[in-house]
mmCIF file of C-alpha atoms in Angstrom:
data_model
loop_
_atom_site.group_PDB
_atom_site.id
_atom_site.type_symbol
_atom_site.label_atom_id
_atom_site.label_comp_id
_atom_site.label_asym_id
_atom_site.label_seq_id
_atom_site.Cartn_x
_atom_site.Cartn_y
_atom_site.Cartn_z
ATOM 1 C CA MET A 1499 28.396 162.901 208.002
ATOM 2 C CA GLN A 1500 28.755 159.930 205.634
ATOM 3 C CA ARG A 1501 25.082 158.651 205.877
ATOM 4 C CA TYR A 1502 21.595 159.762 206.594
ATOM 5 C CA GLU A 1503 20.845 159.503 210.396
ATOM 6 C CA GLY A 1504 17.675 161.606 210.688
ATOM 7 C CA TYR A 1505 17.122 165.046 212.063
ATOM 8 C CA LYS A 1506 19.779 166.199 214.629
ATOM 9 C CA PHE A 1507 19.763 169.752 215.631
ATOM 10 C CA ASP A 1508 23.386 170.816 215.772
ATOM 11 C CA PRO A 1509 24.339 174.528 215.942
ATOM 12 C CA LYS A 1510 27.848 173.774 214.803
ATOM 13 C CA GLN A 1511 26.277 173.066 211.170
ATOM 14 C CA SER A 1512 24.696 176.530 211.005
ATOM 15 C CA LEU A 1513 27.526 177.677 208.670
ATOM 16 C CA ILE A 1514 26.800 174.828 206.234
ATOM 17 C CA GLY A 1515 23.079 175.947 206.322
ATOM 18 C CA VAL A 1516 24.222 179.439 205.300
ATOM 19 C CA GLN A 1517 26.419 177.878 202.474
ATOM 20 C CA PHE A 1518 23.379 175.934 201.214
ATOM 21 C CA LEU A 1519 21.240 179.024 200.978
ATOM 22 C CA PHE A 1520 24.049 180.626 198.927
ATOM 23 C CA VAL A 1521 23.650 177.780 196.548
ATOM 24 C CA ALA A 1522 19.973 178.482 196.220
ATOM 25 C CA PHE A 1523 20.070 182.155 196.282
ATOM 26 C CA GLY A 1524 20.482 182.969 192.611
ATOM 27 C CA ALA A 1525 17.486 181.039 191.555
ATOM 28 C CA LEU A 1526 15.408 182.040 194.514
ATOM 29 C CA VAL A 1527 15.572 185.847 193.805
ATOM 30 C CA LEU A 1528 15.197 185.389 190.001
ATOM 31 C CA VAL A 1529 11.646 184.660 190.085
ATOM 32 C CA PRO A 1530 10.451 187.844 191.984
ATOM 33 C CA ILE A 1531 12.800 189.880 189.920
ATOM 34 C CA LEU A 1532 11.216 188.626 186.727
ATOM 35 C CA THR A 1533 7.648 188.794 188.015
ATOM 36 C CA GLY A 1534 7.655 192.030 189.931
ATOM 37 C CA LEU A 1535 7.180 190.478 193.312
ATOM 38 C CA ASP A 1536 9.263 191.584 196.364
ATOM 39 C CA ALA A 1537 12.642 189.581 196.557
ATOM 40 C CA ASN A 1538 12.723 189.985 200.341
ATOM 41 C CA VAL A 1539 9.337 188.367 200.533
ATOM 42 C CA ALA A 1540 10.560 185.483 198.432
ATOM 43 C CA LEU A 1541 13.347 185.016 200.871
ATOM 44 C CA PHE A 1542 10.992 185.044 203.814
ATOM 45 C CA THR A 1543 8.397 182.665 202.261
ATOM 46 C CA ALA A 1544 11.308 180.335 201.171
ATOM 47 C CA GLY A 1545 12.463 180.139 204.729
ATOM 48 C CA LEU A 1546 8.987 179.749 206.150
ATOM 49 C CA GLY A 1547 7.906 177.184 203.602
ATOM 50 C CA THR A 1548 11.053 175.046 204.223
ATOM 51 C CA LEU A 1549 10.273 175.105 207.994
ATOM 52 C CA LEU A 1550 6.714 174.070 207.374
ATOM 53 C CA PHE A 1551 7.865 171.267 205.044
ATOM 54 C CA GLN A 1552 10.087 169.851 207.888
ATOM 55 C CA ILE A 1553 7.212 170.019 210.301
ATOM 56 C CA ILE A 1554 4.868 168.062 208.091
ATOM 57 C CA THR A 1555 7.592 165.430 207.196
ATOM 58 C CA ARG A 1556 8.927 165.401 210.816
ATOM 59 C CA LYS A 1557 9.015 161.525 211.143
ATOM 60 C CA ASN A 1558 11.695 161.191 208.450
ATOM 61 C CA VAL A 1559 12.679 164.632 207.129
ATOM 62 C CA PRO A 1560 14.422 164.725 203.747
ATOM 63 C CA PRO A 1561 17.426 167.216 203.464
ATOM 64 C CA ILE A 1562 15.372 169.476 201.162
ATOM 65 C CA PHE A 1563 15.199 173.244 200.737
ATOM 66 C CA LEU A 1564 11.997 174.896 199.134
ATOM 67 C CA ALA A 1565 12.158 178.161 197.128
ATOM 68 C CA SER A 1566 10.833 179.985 194.133
ATOM 69 C CA SER A 1567 9.410 177.897 191.378
ATOM 70 C CA PHE A 1568 10.284 178.675 187.744
ATOM 71 C CA ALA A 1569 7.266 176.894 186.421
ATOM 72 C CA PHE A 1570 5.116 179.807 187.603
ATOM 73 C CA ILE A 1571 7.026 182.643 186.116
ATOM 74 C CA ALA A 1572 4.854 182.973 183.038
ATOM 75 C CA PRO A 1573 1.549 182.485 184.867
ATOM 76 C CA LEU A 1574 2.700 185.052 187.532
ATOM 77 C CA GLN A 1575 3.563 187.629 184.826
ATOM 78 C CA TYR A 1576 0.237 187.023 183.154
ATOM 79 C CA GLY A 1577 -1.702 187.061 186.409
ATOM 80 C CA ILE A 1578 -0.065 190.135 187.918
ATOM 81 C CA GLU A 1579 -0.646 192.099 184.681
ATOM 82 C CA LYS A 1580 -4.307 191.065 184.489
ATOM 83 C CA TRP A 1581 -5.543 190.813 188.027
ATOM 84 C CA GLY A 1582 -2.784 192.396 190.145
ATOM 85 C CA ILE A 1583 -0.584 190.775 192.833
ATOM 86 C CA ALA A 1584 -3.236 190.185 195.347
ATOM 87 C CA VAL A 1585 -5.662 188.192 193.178
ATOM 88 C CA THR A 1586 -2.737 186.265 191.556
ATOM 89 C CA MET A 1587 -1.772 185.249 195.166
ATOM 90 C CA GLY A 1588 -5.352 183.935 195.638
ATOM 91 C CA GLY A 1589 -4.951 181.802 192.708
ATOM 92 C CA ILE A 1590 -1.593 180.450 193.897
ATOM 93 C CA ILE A 1591 -3.058 179.458 197.180
ATOM 94 C CA PHE A 1592 -5.356 177.121 195.365
ATOM 95 C CA ALA A 1593 -2.464 175.881 193.054
ATOM 96 C CA GLY A 1594 -0.740 174.902 196.322
ATOM 97 C CA LEU A 1595 -3.993 173.130 197.534
ATOM 98 C CA PHE A 1596 -3.822 171.172 194.283
ATOM 99 C CA TYR A 1597 -0.659 169.550 195.534
ATOM 100 C CA VAL A 1598 -2.676 168.685 198.598
ATOM 101 C CA VAL A 1599 -5.285 166.905 196.425
ATOM 102 C CA LEU A 1600 -2.385 164.926 194.700
ATOM 103 C CA SER A 1601 -1.135 164.046 198.117
ATOM 104 C CA LEU A 1602 -4.494 162.569 199.033
ATOM 105 C CA VAL A 1603 -4.617 160.699 195.736
ATOM 106 C CA VAL A 1604 -1.370 158.999 196.604
ATOM 107 C CA ARG A 1605 -2.394 158.451 200.193
ATOM 108 C CA PHE A 1606 -5.655 156.635 199.313
ATOM 109 C CA GLY A 1607 -4.823 155.236 195.803
ATOM 110 C CA GLY A 1608 -1.047 154.663 195.857
ATOM 111 C CA GLU A 1609 1.582 156.114 193.505
ATOM 112 C CA LYS A 1610 0.560 154.136 190.531
ATOM 113 C CA ILE A 1611 -2.715 156.162 190.186
ATOM 114 C CA LEU A 1612 -0.576 159.355 190.050
ATOM 115 C CA HIS A 1613 1.577 157.911 187.319
ATOM 116 C CA LYS A 1614 -1.593 156.866 185.466
ATOM 117 C CA ILE A 1615 -3.064 160.543 185.651
ATOM 118 C CA LEU A 1616 0.333 162.120 184.919
ATOM 119 C CA PRO A 1617 2.462 159.855 182.753
ATOM 120 C CA PRO A 1618 5.736 160.930 181.128
ATOM 121 C CA VAL A 1619 3.981 161.589 177.722
ATOM 122 C CA VAL A 1620 2.024 164.359 179.571
ATOM 123 C CA VAL A 1621 4.548 165.671 182.009
ATOM 124 C CA GLY A 1622 7.464 165.956 179.577
ATOM 125 C CA PRO A 1623 5.671 168.159 176.955
ATOM 126 C CA VAL A 1624 4.144 170.335 179.757
ATOM 127 C CA ILE A 1625 7.573 170.973 181.262
ATOM 128 C CA MET A 1626 8.888 171.834 177.740
ATOM 129 C CA THR A 1627 6.220 174.399 177.169
ATOM 130 C CA ILE A 1628 7.192 176.280 180.300
ATOM 131 C CA GLY A 1629 10.569 177.003 178.784
ATOM 132 C CA LEU A 1630 9.389 177.603 175.321
ATOM 133 C CA ILE A 1631 6.652 180.109 176.517
ATOM 134 C CA LEU A 1632 9.215 181.906 178.520
ATOM 135 C CA ALA A 1633 11.833 182.150 175.686
ATOM 136 C CA PRO A 1634 10.569 185.407 174.210
ATOM 137 C CA ASN A 1635 10.807 187.109 177.634
ATOM 138 C CA ALA A 1636 14.477 186.126 177.865
ATOM 139 C CA VAL A 1637 15.270 187.488 174.431
ATOM 140 C CA LYS A 1638 13.315 190.698 175.187
ATOM 141 C CA MET A 1639 15.264 191.339 178.444
ATOM 142 C CA ALA A 1640 18.578 190.378 176.796
ATOM 143 C CA THR A 1641 18.078 192.950 174.012
ATOM 144 C CA SER A 1642 16.324 195.651 175.904
ATOM 145 C CA ALA A 1643 17.533 199.198 175.373
ATOM 146 C CA THR A 1644 16.877 202.389 177.522
ATOM 147 C CA GLU A 1645 17.881 206.108 177.301
ATOM 148 C CA ILE A 1646 21.087 205.081 179.270
ATOM 149 C CA TYR A 1647 22.322 202.206 177.076
ATOM 150 C CA THR A 1648 21.901 200.889 173.557
ATOM 151 C CA GLN A 1649 20.686 197.577 172.293
ATOM 152 C CA ASN A 1650 24.234 196.542 171.328
ATOM 153 C CA ASP A 1651 25.539 197.394 174.883
ATOM 154 C CA ALA A 1652 22.579 195.178 176.286
ATOM 155 C CA MET A 1653 23.565 192.349 174.080
ATOM 156 C CA ILE A 1654 27.138 192.456 175.101
ATOM 157 C CA VAL A 1655 26.185 192.562 178.764
ATOM 158 C CA ALA A 1656 23.707 189.663 178.312
ATOM 159 C CA GLY A 1657 26.189 187.654 176.262
ATOM 160 C CA ILE A 1658 28.921 188.058 179.022
ATOM 161 C CA SER A 1659 26.396 186.934 181.698
ATOM 162 C CA LEU A 1660 25.374 183.930 179.553
ATOM 163 C CA VAL A 1661 29.031 182.848 178.833
ATOM 164 C CA ALA A 1662 30.015 183.226 182.457
ATOM 165 C CA THR A 1663 27.122 181.122 183.570
ATOM 166 C CA ILE A 1664 28.042 178.516 180.884
ATOM 167 C CA LEU A 1665 31.683 178.424 181.902
ATOM 168 C CA VAL A 1666 30.917 177.878 185.560
ATOM 169 C CA MET A 1667 28.491 174.991 184.724
ATOM 170 C CA MET A 1668 30.969 173.381 182.427
ATOM 171 C CA LEU A 1669 34.220 174.083 184.150
ATOM 172 C CA GLY A 1670 33.346 174.963 187.734
ATOM 173 C CA ARG A 1671 34.592 172.628 190.556
ATOM 174 C CA GLY A 1672 33.079 171.856 193.945
ATOM 175 C CA MET A 1673 30.629 174.338 195.298
ATOM 176 C CA PHE A 1674 31.374 176.797 192.453
ATOM 177 C CA ARG A 1675 29.741 174.454 189.991
ATOM 178 C CA LEU A 1676 26.524 174.532 192.090
ATOM 179 C CA ILE A 1677 26.099 178.478 191.883
ATOM 180 C CA PRO A 1678 26.368 179.333 188.113
ATOM 181 C CA ILE A 1679 23.309 181.604 188.276
ATOM 182 C CA LEU A 1680 24.750 183.653 191.140
ATOM 183 C CA LEU A 1681 28.208 183.892 189.628
ATOM 184 C CA GLY A 1682 26.709 184.782 186.237
ATOM 185 C CA ILE A 1683 24.611 187.567 187.849
ATOM 186 C CA ILE A 1684 27.819 188.901 189.566
ATOM 187 C CA THR A 1685 29.861 188.921 186.396
ATOM 188 C CA GLY A 1686 27.188 190.496 184.445
ATOM 189 C CA TYR A 1687 26.572 193.057 187.170
ATOM 190 C CA ILE A 1688 30.236 194.132 187.030
ATOM 191 C CA MET A 1689 30.198 194.363 183.325
ATOM 192 C CA ALA A 1690 26.818 196.371 183.294
ATOM 193 C CA TYR A 1691 28.501 198.721 185.907
ATOM 194 C CA SER A 1692 31.358 199.395 183.387
ATOM 195 C CA PHE A 1693 28.830 200.198 180.805
ATOM 196 C CA GLY A 1694 27.206 202.741 183.125
ATOM 197 C CA MET A 1695 24.039 200.651 183.474
ATOM 198 C CA VAL A 1696 23.897 200.493 187.253
ATOM 199 C CA ASP A 1697 22.291 203.121 189.470
ATOM 200 C CA PHE A 1698 23.446 202.674 193.173
ATOM 201 C CA SER A 1699 21.123 205.293 194.517
ATOM 202 C CA PRO A 1700 18.410 202.839 195.619
ATOM 203 C CA ILE A 1701 20.938 201.075 197.739
ATOM 204 C CA PHE A 1702 22.143 204.281 199.424
ATOM 205 C CA ASN A 1703 18.599 205.343 200.111
ATOM 206 C CA ALA A 1704 17.391 201.973 201.344
ATOM 207 C CA PRO A 1705 17.323 201.324 205.288
ATOM 208 C CA TRP A 1706 19.212 198.443 206.643
ATOM 209 C CA PHE A 1707 16.040 197.006 208.313
ATOM 210 C CA ARG A 1708 12.774 196.928 206.318
ATOM 211 C CA ILE A 1709 9.675 194.970 206.651
ATOM 212 C CA PRO A 1710 9.151 193.096 203.313
ATOM 213 C CA ASN A 1711 6.201 194.169 201.163
ATOM 214 C CA PHE A 1712 3.815 191.437 202.202
ATOM 215 C CA THR A 1713 0.526 191.343 200.250
ATOM 216 C CA THR A 1714 -2.778 190.081 201.478
ATOM 217 C CA PRO A 1715 -4.380 187.668 198.858
ATOM 218 C CA LYS A 1716 -7.726 188.212 197.262
ATOM 219 C CA PHE A 1717 -9.855 185.508 195.506
ATOM 220 C CA GLU A 1718 -11.447 185.520 192.209
ATOM 221 C CA PHE A 1719 -12.571 182.480 190.486
ATOM 222 C CA GLU A 1720 -10.958 183.173 187.152
ATOM 223 C CA ALA A 1721 -7.497 183.415 188.623
ATOM 224 C CA ILE A 1722 -7.997 180.404 190.701
ATOM 225 C CA ILE A 1723 -9.055 178.209 187.709
ATOM 226 C CA TYR A 1724 -6.161 179.661 185.778
ATOM 227 C CA MET A 1725 -3.522 178.936 188.364
ATOM 228 C CA ILE A 1726 -4.523 175.383 189.446
ATOM 229 C CA PRO A 1727 -3.299 173.341 186.502
ATOM 230 C CA ILE A 1728 0.075 175.133 186.450
ATOM 231 C CA ALA A 1729 0.852 173.099 189.652
ATOM 232 C CA ILE A 1730 1.080 169.833 187.591
ATOM 233 C CA ALA A 1731 4.564 170.378 186.225
ATOM 234 C CA PRO A 1732 6.234 171.352 189.625
ATOM 235 C CA ALA A 1733 4.394 168.531 191.303
ATOM 236 C CA ILE A 1734 6.029 166.079 189.020
ATOM 237 C CA GLU A 1735 9.342 167.879 189.409
ATOM 238 C CA HIS A 1736 8.883 167.305 193.206
ATOM 239 C CA ILE A 1737 8.745 163.559 192.583
ATOM 240 C CA GLY A 1738 11.980 163.731 190.636
ATOM 241 C CA ASP A 1739 13.652 165.777 193.357
ATOM 242 C CA MET A 1740 12.505 163.260 195.989
ATOM 243 C CA LEU A 1741 14.030 160.398 193.831
ATOM 244 C CA ALA A 1742 17.218 162.361 193.521
ATOM 245 C CA ILE A 1743 17.713 163.117 197.240
ATOM 246 C CA SER A 1744 16.705 159.439 198.018
ATOM 247 C CA ASN A 1745 19.597 158.323 195.753
ATOM 248 C CA VAL A 1746 21.974 160.689 197.299
ATOM 249 C CA THR A 1747 21.268 159.762 200.924
ATOM 250 C CA LYS A 1748 20.469 156.054 200.322
ATOM 251 C CA GLU A 1749 17.254 156.520 202.098
ATOM 252 C CA ASP A 1750 13.862 155.861 200.384
ATOM 253 C CA PHE A 1751 11.889 159.074 201.139
ATOM 254 C CA LEU A 1752 9.159 158.019 198.623
ATOM 255 C CA LYS A 1753 8.176 155.458 201.263
ATOM 256 C CA ASN A 1754 9.057 157.242 204.436
ATOM 257 C CA PRO A 1755 7.842 159.901 204.944
ATOM 258 C CA GLY A 1756 6.329 159.034 201.569
ATOM 259 C CA LEU A 1757 5.034 161.175 198.653
ATOM 260 C CA LYS A 1758 1.769 161.572 200.382
ATOM 261 C CA ASN A 1759 3.585 163.761 202.979
ATOM 262 C CA THR A 1760 6.214 165.436 200.800
ATOM 263 C CA LEU A 1761 3.623 166.617 198.360
ATOM 264 C CA LEU A 1762 1.444 167.845 201.229
ATOM 265 C CA GLY A 1763 4.433 169.752 202.613
ATOM 266 C CA ASP A 1764 5.309 171.191 199.191
ATOM 267 C CA GLY A 1765 1.771 172.248 198.564
ATOM 268 C CA LEU A 1766 1.195 173.764 201.887
ATOM 269 C CA ALA A 1767 4.374 175.681 201.668
ATOM 270 C CA THR A 1768 3.241 177.144 198.335
ATOM 271 C CA SER A 1769 -0.089 178.169 199.739
ATOM 272 C CA LEU A 1770 1.565 179.811 202.822
ATOM 273 C CA ALA A 1771 3.975 181.743 200.609
ATOM 274 C CA ALA A 1772 1.098 183.195 198.606
ATOM 275 C CA PHE A 1773 -0.687 184.210 201.854
ATOM 276 C CA PHE A 1774 2.294 186.719 202.309
ATOM 277 C CA GLY A 1775 2.662 187.641 198.589
ATOM 278 C CA GLY A 1776 5.550 185.306 197.838
ATOM 279 C CA PRO A 1777 6.218 183.169 194.680
ATOM 280 C CA PRO A 1778 5.270 179.468 194.757
ATOM 281 C CA ASN A 1779 7.728 177.139 196.375
ATOM 282 C CA THR A 1780 9.314 174.089 194.958
ATOM 283 C CA THR A 1781 12.130 171.647 195.969
ATOM 284 C CA TYR A 1782 15.587 172.761 194.764
ATOM 285 C CA SER A 1783 17.651 170.430 192.814
ATOM 286 C CA GLU A 1784 20.843 172.840 193.329
ATOM 287 C CA VAL A 1785 20.644 172.176 197.012
ATOM 288 C CA THR A 1786 20.177 168.402 196.424
ATOM 289 C CA GLY A 1787 23.554 168.653 194.423
ATOM 290 C CA ALA A 1788 25.159 170.431 197.307
ATOM 291 C CA VAL A 1789 24.072 167.631 199.762
ATOM 292 C CA SER A 1790 25.705 165.161 197.379
ATOM 293 C CA LEU A 1791 28.847 167.092 197.211
ATOM 294 C CA THR A 1792 29.190 167.854 200.834
ATOM 295 C CA LYS A 1793 27.733 164.483 202.374
ATOM 296 C CA ALA A 1794 26.043 166.789 204.863
ATOM 297 C CA TYR A 1795 22.715 164.778 205.153
ATOM 298 C CA ASN A 1796 21.433 166.129 208.490
ATOM 299 C CA PRO A 1797 18.097 167.811 207.526
ATOM 300 C CA ALA A 1798 18.716 170.390 210.451
ATOM 301 C CA ILE A 1799 21.125 172.199 208.112
ATOM 302 C CA MET A 1800 18.106 173.161 205.999
ATOM 303 C CA THR A 1801 16.590 174.576 209.190
ATOM 304 C CA PHE A 1802 19.596 176.875 209.424
ATOM 305 C CA ALA A 1803 19.268 177.771 205.786
ATOM 306 C CA ALA A 1804 15.632 178.648 206.324
ATOM 307 C CA LEU A 1805 16.261 180.775 209.367
ATOM 308 C CA THR A 1806 18.947 182.620 207.451
ATOM 309 C CA ALA A 1807 16.646 183.291 204.542
ATOM 310 C CA ILE A 1808 14.072 184.741 206.938
ATOM 311 C CA ILE A 1809 16.558 186.961 208.730
ATOM 312 C CA LEU A 1810 17.839 188.251 205.278
ATOM 313 C CA ALA A 1811 14.341 189.082 204.288
ATOM 314 C CA PHE A 1812 14.429 192.029 206.602
ATOM 315 C CA VAL A 1813 17.533 193.497 205.286
ATOM 316 C CA GLY A 1814 16.402 196.444 203.134
ATOM 317 C CA LYS A 1815 19.609 197.089 201.437
ATOM 318 C CA LEU A 1816 19.656 193.489 200.067
ATOM 319 C CA GLY A 1817 16.415 193.962 198.276
ATOM 320 C CA ALA A 1818 17.726 197.352 197.011
ATOM 321 C CA VAL A 1819 20.907 195.673 195.539
ATOM 322 C CA LEU A 1820 18.783 193.165 193.778
ATOM 323 C CA SER A 1821 16.545 195.949 192.359
ATOM 324 C CA THR A 1822 19.549 197.555 190.609
ATOM 325 C CA ILE A 1823 20.442 194.461 188.479
ATOM 326 C CA PRO A 1824 19.876 195.601 184.838
ATOM 327 C CA ALA A 1825 17.566 193.536 182.730
ATOM 328 C CA PRO A 1826 20.324 192.435 180.176
ATOM 329 C CA VAL A 1827 22.147 190.725 183.011
ATOM 330 C CA ILE A 1828 19.152 188.654 183.960
ATOM 331 C CA GLY A 1829 18.034 188.369 180.300
ATOM 332 C CA GLY A 1830 21.391 186.661 179.344
ATOM 333 C CA ILE A 1831 21.187 184.107 182.099
ATOM 334 C CA MET A 1832 17.502 183.469 181.239
ATOM 335 C CA LEU A 1833 18.409 182.520 177.665
ATOM 336 C CA LEU A 1834 20.120 179.479 179.006
ATOM 337 C CA LEU A 1835 17.819 178.682 181.869
ATOM 338 C CA PHE A 1836 14.571 178.679 180.019
ATOM 339 C CA GLY A 1837 16.187 176.439 177.326
ATOM 340 C CA ILE A 1838 17.345 174.123 180.105
ATOM 341 C CA ILE A 1839 13.694 173.761 181.411
ATOM 342 C CA ALA A 1840 12.497 172.769 177.911
ATOM 343 C CA SER A 1841 15.379 170.319 177.775
ATOM 344 C CA VAL A 1842 14.371 168.757 181.098
ATOM 345 C CA GLY A 1843 10.994 168.056 179.569
ATOM 346 C CA MET A 1844 12.716 166.487 176.583
ATOM 347 C CA GLU A 1845 14.844 164.431 178.941
ATOM 348 C CA THR A 1846 11.644 163.230 180.708
ATOM 349 C CA LEU A 1847 10.468 161.790 177.245
ATOM 350 C CA ILE A 1848 13.751 160.217 176.472
ATOM 351 C CA LYS A 1849 14.448 158.612 179.999
ATOM 352 C CA ASN A 1850 10.996 157.102 180.095
ATOM 353 C CA LYS A 1851 11.343 155.870 176.447
ATOM 354 C CA VAL A 1852 8.124 157.468 175.241
ATOM 355 C CA ASP A 1853 7.734 156.275 171.577
ATOM 356 C CA LEU A 1854 6.792 159.299 169.538
ATOM 357 C CA ALA A 1855 6.215 157.009 166.547
ATOM 358 C CA ASP A 1856 3.078 155.807 168.353
ATOM 359 C CA PRO A 1857 0.247 157.883 166.896
ATOM 360 C CA ARG A 1858 -1.362 158.192 170.386
ATOM 361 C CA ASN A 1859 1.627 159.708 171.994
ATOM 362 C CA MET A 1860 2.267 161.913 168.934
ATOM 363 C CA ILE A 1861 -1.179 163.365 169.221
ATOM 364 C CA ILE A 1862 -0.916 164.041 172.836
ATOM 365 C CA VAL A 1863 2.430 165.730 172.613
ATOM 366 C CA ALA A 1864 1.365 167.736 169.426
ATOM 367 C CA LEU A 1865 -1.696 169.192 170.940
ATOM 368 C CA ILE A 1866 -0.186 170.030 174.354
ATOM 369 C CA PHE A 1867 2.528 172.047 172.450
ATOM 370 C CA ILE A 1868 0.014 173.878 170.197
ATOM 371 C CA PHE A 1869 -2.698 174.590 172.906
ATOM 372 C CA ALA A 1870 -0.080 175.797 175.378
ATOM 373 C CA ILE A 1871 2.240 177.827 173.039
ATOM 374 C CA GLY A 1872 -0.081 178.890 170.226
ATOM 375 C CA GLY A 1873 -2.244 181.194 172.296
ATOM 376 C CA MET A 1874 -5.240 178.965 172.338
ATOM 377 C CA VAL A 1875 -8.027 180.053 174.906
ATOM 378 C CA LEU A 1876 -10.864 177.847 175.949
ATOM 379 C CA ASP A 1877 -13.520 180.189 177.481
ATOM 380 C CA PHE A 1878 -16.508 178.401 179.142
ATOM 381 C CA GLY A 1879 -17.793 181.540 180.698
ATOM 382 C CA ALA A 1880 -17.036 181.013 184.276
ATOM 383 C CA VAL A 1881 -13.997 178.962 183.434
ATOM 384 C CA LYS A 1882 -11.251 179.900 181.077
ATOM 385 C CA PHE A 1883 -8.069 177.950 180.187
ATOM 386 C CA SER A 1884 -4.979 179.030 178.422
ATOM 387 C CA GLY A 1885 -1.250 178.700 178.170
ATOM 388 C CA ILE A 1886 0.604 176.022 180.369
ATOM 389 C CA GLY A 1887 -2.612 175.241 182.280
ATOM 390 C CA LEU A 1888 -4.562 174.564 178.985
ATOM 391 C CA GLY A 1889 -1.761 172.425 177.696
ATOM 392 C CA ALA A 1890 -1.593 170.420 180.993
ATOM 393 C CA VAL A 1891 -5.375 169.834 181.038
ATOM 394 C CA THR A 1892 -5.342 168.936 177.351
ATOM 395 C CA GLY A 1893 -2.681 166.313 177.942
ATOM 396 C CA ILE A 1894 -4.421 164.732 180.891
ATOM 397 C CA VAL A 1895 -7.747 164.514 179.084
ATOM 398 C CA LEU A 1896 -6.272 163.007 175.955
ATOM 399 C CA ASN A 1897 -4.221 160.487 177.950
ATOM 400 C CA LEU A 1898 -7.337 159.341 179.768
ATOM 401 C CA LEU A 1899 -9.567 159.229 176.697
ATOM 402 C CA LEU A 1900 -7.475 158.118 173.768
ATOM 403 C CA PRO A 1901 -7.322 154.282 173.358
ATOM 404 C CA LYS A 1902 -3.970 152.513 173.134
ATOM 405 C CA THR A 1903 -2.762 152.100 169.558
ATOM 406 C CA LYS A 1904 -3.236 148.486 168.647
ATOM 407 C CA HIS A 1905 0.269 148.351 167.146
ATOM 408 C CA TYR A 1906 1.730 149.591 170.347
ATOM 409 C CA GLU A 1907 -0.365 147.703 173.002
ATOM 410 C CA GLY A 1908 2.766 145.952 174.324
ATOM 411 C CA TYR A 1909 4.507 149.176 175.000
#
C-alpha cells in the first residue's frame, strides 16, 4: 500500500501484523523484566490497549501500536518496592487519567495551551532525567555477579549484548535495523548460555497454556500523587510520535482524529493496562519506523499485531523463556538504551533551539536536573514529590512563574 486510505480489515495482512509485533517485542518485554511485572500481562495489556486506542480514534485511526513505556521504569521500581504491585498500579491508573486531562485541555483550549504549559525547555530536561536516573540500574545489572558467574563474566556478556545491539543499529538493513533490542538479547542470551548462566528448568516446568498473573489495583493517595507527574514525559513523547506517523503517512493525525482523541486513547490504554497489573502504555516509535519501511499504512495491521500479543500472553513457556534471561544480558542493552533516552531529551532542546545562555532557561533546566536526580524530596504531609515527578512539577511551575529575561524577550 503506497498511501494511507483509512482502516480496512484485510485478513491477508495478518502476517504483517505479526511482523510488527516482532519489531516491538524486545522493548515491550524489557519493562516488565526490569520492574518485576509479569511479561505475559504486558503482552496482554499492550494488545488490549492498542485495540482500545483504535476504538477511540475510529474516525481516522493512525497506524500506531501501544506497549510498555520506558519512562515509568524507575517509578515502577520505586513504587513496587515501597507499596507493592497493586498500590503502584492504582497510581498508574491516575497517571493514565492525567493524559485524559491533557486531552481535555487540548479539546477546549487548543494545542497552543499545551505547548505553553509543557514547552521544550521543560520537556527536554525531564526526558533526560529519565535516562540519567536509570543509568545506575543499567550498570548494576551489567556488572552483577552471582554464585554461578563472576563479575568479569557478567561484564563480558553485557559487553557482547551491547556491541551486538550497536552493530544492528548502525549496520542493520531493512527490518533487522528495527529490532536491535531483540537481536541484542538473542546474542547475549547465546553468550550467557556458553558461560553457564542460563537455567532452562523454568521453561521445562512451565505449561504451554497459563493465565497471566493479573493484579487487581489498590488505591493509596501517596502512590497516586507520586505517579501522576511521571505521565508528562510520555505524553510529550506521544505528540512526537503522532508527528512522526503523520509525516510517514502524509496524513495529519494531529488534526484528524486530533491530539484530543489520540491523547485520550493513550491515557485510557495506560489506565486499562494498570487495571490488569500491566505496565503503562505508550506509542512505539519502532513500529512507526516499520510502517515507514514497509509502506503498510493500513491501521488494521495493528489490530492483528494486538490480537497476536493477546494470544501470546497465554503461552506459559514464553514467559518462562523471558524469566531465564540473565541480568547482564539486559544490563548491557540498558547501558545504551538509557543513554539514548537522555539523548532524546537533549535532542528536544537542540531541535527547538532552546537558548541555554538565557538565564531563565538555564535556571529551569538546572533545577529540573538537581531536583529530579539529586534525591530531593518535598513532603507536604499528604502529598510527597520526588524523582522525575518532582523535576517535572518544578519545571512546569518555574516556566509559568519566571518572567522572560529582558535581553531575550524576542526569543
